[in-house]
Amino acid sequence: MGAFTATAFLFLNLLLLLLLLPDPSKSHPLCTDSRAPFTVNTTLSFCPYNGSSCCNSTHDLQLQKQFQAMNISDAACASLLKSVLCARCDPFSAELFTISSVPRPVAVLCNSTVSANSSDSGQAANDFCSNVWDTCQNVNVLNSPFAPSLKGQTGLPANSSFNKLTDFWQSKADFCNAFGGASTDESVCFDGEPVTLNNTETSSPTRGLCLEKIGNGSYISMVAHPDGSNRAFFSSQQGKIWLATIPEQGSGETLGLDEPNPFIDLTDEVYFNTEFGMMGMAFHPNFAQNGRFFASFNCDKVKWPGCTGRCSCNSDVNCDPSKLAPDNGAQPCQYQTVIAEYTANGTAMEASLATTAKPLEVRRIFTMGLPFTSHHGGQILFGPSDGYLYFMMGDGGGVGGDPHNFSQNKKSLLGKIMRLDVDNIPSAAEIDNLGLWGNYSIPKDNPFSEDSDLQPEIWALGVRNPWRCSFDSERPSYFMCADVGQDTYEEVDIITKGETTVGAFMRDLIPFLLISHQEEIHLQSP
């Protein structure tokens, strides 16, 4: 896996969108629970936040009860403190209630003007903090949110008593030093109304992405259920696959995943280590009808009799495995990469309704011995337009720089992206005659049809360790891969089949994004 790790298949999308993210120094909508603001379906009865908000009706009722419990006698002060409580519904509440990563009991109250080139408008001239002090300083408030004990904390004080601001703070300056803040080019503050940003500048489309946490777990892959339902498959590096239900966006519900009862358990076959394990899974485009699915994993031939395959270091690629030194204590090709087919079809059961599958191979699609213990990719996925199985394979690793030049060797399958036909399985005799690595056939339009020097499985060459790849849903001809770099850069390549000469293959690996190891990257919601 090299420098790349993943908890979900969206990792590549995160990388691709880095170039599209706004300036991280600017303010962006985000709620205090790290979720993106959502559109309120019903009008809130207490807080004046409709449309985009961080509160639903339940949150709104909780704030109303908190406000009523404060028992504020002065109408003017009550109006101001209601707006302060309701600031938790503001689409910018995460920033309003956090300063230097420390949560606050109330929003940052505007208490100064801003620079002329600020992005804020409404917050620019309203010294709201002073207004709160002047209006409420001598008003009794039960369980005041401005108690000194609450500074930098959340929740309410344990005692219930009426208090005035003057009981806690010696002066307006003292109060606003604790709860006030300036609205600047880099931040926002609360002025009694929902935060608005300057709209005089030329507007641009929303860019970037929002993430919503729906559960905890260590999953290396995620694949949507082919039937189009709100279900998805998750896999662990150890070798288990779960079928889970994805909650509706903004519902606050968690991932419906039964950890003790996986969809399938392949841990007896999978060799798990830092660089090894189950690397990918793919479900046939017609899975709902035929129940076919595939797992890509590593095995250890010392521990599992089913781990048998030719070594990728062989005479065809001018490599002698006897001359390779052991790598991390393992002999060359002791570890293998495997693609195996399984079925979810049960007795009188539609595959789309299956919740479990037996860990029995239907057939072995591919097996190949690995010369070293790193850079062996392993992702598999079906092409959205052609229905073929794409298999990502690294250059084999070892010492830096691909010393055996596997990636550029047209006869080696290391450092390649392969395209296999798993719907038309040839006979055993044909497989032997063609020198295939398992039960698959070769798509007739693979690049070997115009470059006879290429191994027929190869669809693209010259990659180092393509860890996660994805087809562009709008333009399926665009195939993007996050590829591990060495020492200085990681990269995302746009890989297109295009022309089929050697030079064209190299040109087709277009660096879409380079990430320096020396740079710190921040992901931020739009």
JSON list of C-alpha atoms in Angstrom, two decimals, residues 132-256:
[
{"chain": "A", "resi": 132, "resn": "VAL", "atom": "CA", "xyz": [-25.42, 42.78, 25.04]},
{"chain": "A", "resi": 133, "resn": "TRP", "atom": "CA", "xyz": [-23.55, 44.27, 27.98]},
{"chain": "A", "resi": 134, "resn": "ASP", "atom": "CA", "xyz": [-25.38, 47.60, 27.93]},
{"chain": "A", "resi": 135, "resn": "THR", "atom": "CA", "xyz": [-28.79, 45.90, 27.67]},
{"chain": "A", "resi": 136, "resn": "CYS", "atom": "CA", "xyz": [-28.31, 42.95, 30.02]},
{"chain": "A", "resi": 137, "resn": "GLN", "atom": "CA", "xyz": [-25.70, 44.00, 32.56]},
{"chain": "A", "resi": 138, "resn": "ASN", "atom": "CA", "xyz": [-28.22, 44.49, 35.39]},
{"chain": "A", "resi": 139, "resn": "VAL", "atom": "CA", "xyz": [-30.83, 41.92, 34.33]},
{"chain": "A", "resi": 140, "resn": "ASN", "atom": "CA", "xyz": [-31.25, 38.76, 36.40]},
{"chain": "A", "resi": 141, "resn": "VAL", "atom": "CA", "xyz": [-30.75, 35.61, 34.33]},
{"chain": "A", "resi": 142, "resn": "LEU", "atom": "CA", "xyz": [-31.18, 32.09, 35.68]},
{"chain": "A", "resi": 143, "resn": "ASN", "atom": "CA", "xyz": [-28.19, 29.88, 34.81]},
{"chain": "A", "resi": 144, "resn": "SER", "atom": "CA", "xyz": [-26.55, 32.58, 32.76]},
{"chain": "A", "resi": 145, "resn": "PRO", "atom": "CA", "xyz": [-24.47, 31.23, 29.87]},
{"chain": "A", "resi": 146, "resn": "PHE", "atom": "CA", "xyz": [-21.98, 34.05, 30.56]},
{"chain": "A", "resi": 147, "resn": "ALA", "atom": "CA", "xyz": [-20.81, 32.71, 33.93]},
{"chain": "A", "resi": 148, "resn": "PRO", "atom": "CA", "xyz": [-16.99, 32.73, 34.20]},
{"chain": "A", "resi": 149, "resn": "SER", "atom": "CA", "xyz": [-16.95, 28.99, 34.92]},
{"chain": "A", "resi": 150, "resn": "LEU", "atom": "CA", "xyz": [-18.30, 28.41, 31.45]},
{"chain": "A", "resi": 151, "resn": "LYS", "atom": "CA", "xyz": [-15.51, 30.18, 29.63]},
{"chain": "A", "resi": 152, "resn": "GLY", "atom": "CA", "xyz": [-14.09, 27.68, 27.15]},
{"chain": "A", "resi": 153, "resn": "GLN", "atom": "CA", "xyz": [-16.62, 25.01, 28.16]},
{"chain": "A", "resi": 154, "resn": "THR", "atom": "CA", "xyz": [-19.97, 23.67, 27.08]},
{"chain": "A", "resi": 155, "resn": "GLY", "atom": "CA", "xyz": [-23.00, 22.99, 29.25]},
{"chain": "A", "resi": 156, "resn": "LEU", "atom": "CA", "xyz": [-24.46, 24.93, 32.14]},
{"chain": "A", "resi": 157, "resn": "PRO", "atom": "CA", "xyz": [-23.25, 25.53, 35.73]},
{"chain": "A", "resi": 158, "resn": "ALA", "atom": "CA", "xyz": [-24.46, 23.04, 38.28]},
{"chain": "A", "resi": 159, "resn": "ASN", "atom": "CA", "xyz": [-26.13, 25.62, 40.54]},
{"chain": "A", "resi": 160, "resn": "SER", "atom": "CA", "xyz": [-29.36, 27.34, 39.58]},
{"chain": "A", "resi": 161, "resn": "SER", "atom": "CA", "xyz": [-29.47, 30.96, 40.65]},
{"chain": "A", "resi": 162, "resn": "PHE", "atom": "CA", "xyz": [-30.26, 34.36, 39.24]},
{"chain": "A", "resi": 163, "resn": "ASN", "atom": "CA", "xyz": [-27.20, 36.29, 38.20]},
{"chain": "A", "resi": 164, "resn": "LYS", "atom": "CA", "xyz": [-26.37, 39.55, 36.52]},
{"chain": "A", "resi": 165, "resn": "LEU", "atom": "CA", "xyz": [-23.46, 40.19, 34.18]},
{"chain": "A", "resi": 166, "resn": "THR", "atom": "CA", "xyz": [-22.09, 42.63, 36.75]},
{"chain": "A", "resi": 167, "resn": "ASP", "atom": "CA", "xyz": [-21.91, 39.74, 39.25]},
{"chain": "A", "resi": 168, "resn": "PHE", "atom": "CA", "xyz": [-19.37, 38.02, 37.00]},
{"chain": "A", "resi": 169, "resn": "TRP", "atom": "CA", "xyz": [-17.55, 40.77, 35.13]},
{"chain": "A", "resi": 170, "resn": "GLN", "atom": "CA", "xyz": [-16.07, 44.03, 36.37]},
{"chain": "A", "resi": 171, "resn": "SER", "atom": "CA", "xyz": [-16.62, 45.99, 33.16]},
{"chain": "A", "resi": 172, "resn": "LYS", "atom": "CA", "xyz": [-17.76, 45.87, 29.58]},
{"chain": "A", "resi": 173, "resn": "ALA", "atom": "CA", "xyz": [-14.15, 45.53, 28.46]},
{"chain": "A", "resi": 174, "resn": "ASP", "atom": "CA", "xyz": [-13.67, 42.55, 30.76]},
{"chain": "A", "resi": 175, "resn": "PHE", "atom": "CA", "xyz": [-16.86, 40.91, 29.46]},
{"chain": "A", "resi": 176, "resn": "CYS", "atom": "CA", "xyz": [-16.08, 41.46, 25.78]},
{"chain": "A", "resi": 177, "resn": "ASN", "atom": "CA", "xyz": [-12.52, 40.31, 26.23]},
{"chain": "A", "resi": 178, "resn": "ALA", "atom": "CA", "xyz": [-13.97, 36.95, 27.30]},
{"chain": "A", "resi": 179, "resn": "PHE", "atom": "CA", "xyz": [-16.87, 36.60, 24.86]},
{"chain": "A", "resi": 180, "resn": "GLY", "atom": "CA", "xyz": [-16.22, 39.07, 22.07]},
{"chain": "A", "resi": 181, "resn": "GLY", "atom": "CA", "xyz": [-14.17, 38.87, 18.93]},
{"chain": "A", "resi": 182, "resn": "ALA", "atom": "CA", "xyz": [-13.52, 40.75, 15.73]},
{"chain": "A", "resi": 183, "resn": "SER", "atom": "CA", "xyz": [-14.88, 39.70, 12.39]},
{"chain": "A", "resi": 184, "resn": "THR", "atom": "CA", "xyz": [-11.92, 39.57, 10.04]},
{"chain": "A", "resi": 185, "resn": "ASP", "atom": "CA", "xyz": [-10.96, 38.20, 6.68]},
{"chain": "A", "resi": 186, "resn": "GLU", "atom": "CA", "xyz": [-10.25, 34.84, 8.35]},
{"chain": "A", "resi": 187, "resn": "SER", "atom": "CA", "xyz": [-13.21, 34.45, 10.72]},
{"chain": "A", "resi": 188, "resn": "VAL", "atom": "CA", "xyz": [-16.80, 35.38, 11.51]},
{"chain": "A", "resi": 189, "resn": "CYS", "atom": "CA", "xyz": [-18.56, 36.67, 14.63]},
{"chain": "A", "resi": 190, "resn": "PHE", "atom": "CA", "xyz": [-22.17, 36.92, 15.74]},
{"chain": "A", "resi": 191, "resn": "ASP", "atom": "CA", "xyz": [-24.06, 40.23, 15.61]},
{"chain": "A", "resi": 192, "resn": "GLY", "atom": "CA", "xyz": [-27.54, 39.06, 16.55]},
{"chain": "A", "resi": 193, "resn": "GLU", "atom": "CA", "xyz": [-28.50, 37.97, 13.03]},
{"chain": "A", "resi": 194, "resn": "PRO", "atom": "CA", "xyz": [-27.55, 34.94, 10.92]},
{"chain": "A", "resi": 195, "resn": "VAL", "atom": "CA", "xyz": [-24.03, 35.28, 9.58]},
{"chain": "A", "resi": 196, "resn": "THR", "atom": "CA", "xyz": [-23.87, 36.68, 6.07]},
{"chain": "A", "resi": 197, "resn": "LEU", "atom": "CA", "xyz": [-20.80, 37.12, 3.90]},
{"chain": "A", "resi": 198, "resn": "ASN", "atom": "CA", "xyz": [-20.16, 39.88, 1.43]},
{"chain": "A", "resi": 199, "resn": "ASN", "atom": "CA", "xyz": [-22.08, 39.24, -1.77]},
{"chain": "A", "resi": 200, "resn": "THR", "atom": "CA", "xyz": [-20.58, 42.14, -3.70]},
{"chain": "A", "resi": 201, "resn": "GLU", "atom": "CA", "xyz": [-17.77, 39.98, -5.02]},
{"chain": "A", "resi": 202, "resn": "THR", "atom": "CA", "xyz": [-18.24, 37.89, -8.12]},
{"chain": "A", "resi": 203, "resn": "SER", "atom": "CA", "xyz": [-19.90, 34.70, -6.97]},
{"chain": "A", "resi": 204, "resn": "SER", "atom": "CA", "xyz": [-18.37, 31.36, -7.85]},
{"chain": "A", "resi": 205, "resn": "PRO", "atom": "CA", "xyz": [-19.85, 27.88, -7.71]},
{"chain": "A", "resi": 206, "resn": "THR", "atom": "CA", "xyz": [-19.55, 26.02, -4.43]},
{"chain": "A", "resi": 207, "resn": "ARG", "atom": "CA", "xyz": [-16.40, 23.96, -4.48]},
{"chain": "A", "resi": 208, "resn": "GLY", "atom": "CA", "xyz": [-14.92, 21.28, -2.27]},
{"chain": "A", "resi": 209, "resn": "LEU", "atom": "CA", "xyz": [-16.84, 18.72, -0.31]},
{"chain": "A", "resi": 210, "resn": "CYS", "atom": "CA", "xyz": [-18.59, 18.06, 2.97]},
{"chain": "A", "resi": 211, "resn": "LEU", "atom": "CA", "xyz": [-18.10, 14.94, 5.04]},
{"chain": "A", "resi": 212, "resn": "GLU", "atom": "CA", "xyz": [-20.68, 13.47, 7.38]},
{"chain": "A", "resi": 213, "resn": "LYS", "atom": "CA", "xyz": [-19.55, 10.97, 9.98]},
{"chain": "A", "resi": 214, "resn": "ILE", "atom": "CA", "xyz": [-21.89, 7.99, 10.06]},
{"chain": "A", "resi": 215, "resn": "GLY", "atom": "CA", "xyz": [-19.91, 5.49, 12.12]},
{"chain": "A", "resi": 216, "resn": "ASN", "atom": "CA", "xyz": [-16.65, 4.23, 13.51]},
{"chain": "A", "resi": 217, "resn": "GLY", "atom": "CA", "xyz": [-14.59, 1.41, 12.06]},
{"chain": "A", "resi": 218, "resn": "SER", "atom": "CA", "xyz": [-11.48, 0.48, 10.15]},
{"chain": "A", "resi": 219, "resn": "TYR", "atom": "CA", "xyz": [-12.55, -0.36, 6.61]},
{"chain": "A", "resi": 220, "resn": "ILE", "atom": "CA", "xyz": [-10.26, -0.46, 3.63]},
{"chain": "A", "resi": 221, "resn": "SER", "atom": "CA", "xyz": [-12.92, -0.46, 0.88]},
{"chain": "A", "resi": 222, "resn": "MET", "atom": "CA", "xyz": [-16.52, 0.57, 0.35]},
{"chain": "A", "resi": 223, "resn": "VAL", "atom": "CA", "xyz": [-18.66, -0.43, -2.65]},
{"chain": "A", "resi": 224, "resn": "ALA", "atom": "CA", "xyz": [-22.26, 0.58, -3.28]},
{"chain": "A", "resi": 225, "resn": "HIS", "atom": "CA", "xyz": [-24.74, -2.28, -3.60]},
{"chain": "A", "resi": 226, "resn": "PRO", "atom": "CA", "xyz": [-25.36, -2.86, -7.32]},
{"chain": "A", "resi": 227, "resn": "ASP", "atom": "CA", "xyz": [-29.13, -2.90, -6.81]},
{"chain": "A", "resi": 228, "resn": "GLY", "atom": "CA", "xyz": [-29.13, 0.88, -6.25]},
{"chain": "A", "resi": 229, "resn": "SER", "atom": "CA", "xyz": [-30.52, 0.67, -2.71]},
{"chain": "A", "resi": 230, "resn": "ASN", "atom": "CA", "xyz": [-29.17, 2.58, 0.30]},
{"chain": "A", "resi": 231, "resn": "ARG", "atom": "CA", "xyz": [-26.85, -0.31, 1.10]},
{"chain": "A", "resi": 232, "resn": "ALA", "atom": "CA", "xyz": [-23.12, -0.74, 0.64]},
{"chain": "A", "resi": 233, "resn": "PHE", "atom": "CA", "xyz": [-20.43, -3.32, 1.23]},
{"chain": "A", "resi": 234, "resn": "PHE", "atom": "CA", "xyz": [-17.50, -2.57, 3.52]},
{"chain": "A", "resi": 235, "resn": "SER", "atom": "CA", "xyz": [-14.35, -4.67, 3.79]},
{"chain": "A", "resi": 236, "resn": "SER", "atom": "CA", "xyz": [-11.52, -4.89, 6.28]},
{"chain": "A", "resi": 237, "resn": "GLN", "atom": "CA", "xyz": [-7.88, -5.53, 5.52]},
{"chain": "A", "resi": 238, "resn": "GLN", "atom": "CA", "xyz": [-8.09, -8.66, 7.67]},
{"chain": "A", "resi": 239, "resn": "GLY", "atom": "CA", "xyz": [-10.51, -10.26, 5.19]},
{"chain": "A", "resi": 240, "resn": "LYS", "atom": "CA", "xyz": [-14.13, -9.63, 6.18]},
{"chain": "A", "resi": 241, "resn": "ILE", "atom": "CA", "xyz": [-16.90, -8.03, 4.12]},
{"chain": "A", "resi": 242, "resn": "TRP", "atom": "CA", "xyz": [-20.03, -6.52, 5.69]},
{"chain": "A", "resi": 243, "resn": "LEU", "atom": "CA", "xyz": [-23.31, -5.46, 4.15]},
{"chain": "A", "resi": 244, "resn": "ALA", "atom": "CA", "xyz": [-24.43, -2.18, 5.73]},
{"chain": "A", "resi": 245, "resn": "THR", "atom": "CA", "xyz": [-27.32, 0.25, 5.47]},
{"chain": "A", "resi": 246, "resn": "ILE", "atom": "CA", "xyz": [-26.37, 3.88, 4.81]},
{"chain": "A", "resi": 247, "resn": "PRO", "atom": "CA", "xyz": [-28.46, 6.41, 6.77]},
{"chain": "A", "resi": 248, "resn": "GLU", "atom": "CA", "xyz": [-30.13, 9.35, 5.06]},
{"chain": "A", "resi": 249, "resn": "GLN", "atom": "CA", "xyz": [-27.99, 12.46, 4.83]},
{"chain": "A", "resi": 250, "resn": "GLY", "atom": "CA", "xyz": [-28.49, 14.73, 7.82]},
{"chain": "A", "resi": 251, "resn": "SER", "atom": "CA", "xyz": [-30.66, 12.20, 9.68]},
{"chain": "A", "resi": 252, "resn": "GLY", "atom": "CA", "xyz": [-28.17, 11.86, 12.52]},
{"chain": "A", "resi": 253, "resn": "GLU", "atom": "CA", "xyz": [-28.46, 8.08, 12.29]},
{"chain": "A", "resi": 254, "resn": "THR", "atom": "CA", "xyz": [-25.43, 5.80, 12.23]},
{"chain": "A", "resi": 255, "resn": "LEU", "atom": "CA", "xyz": [-24.24, 3.14, 9.82]},
{"chain": "A", "resi": 256, "resn": "GLY", "atom": "CA", "xyz": [-26.33, -0.03, 10.05]}
]
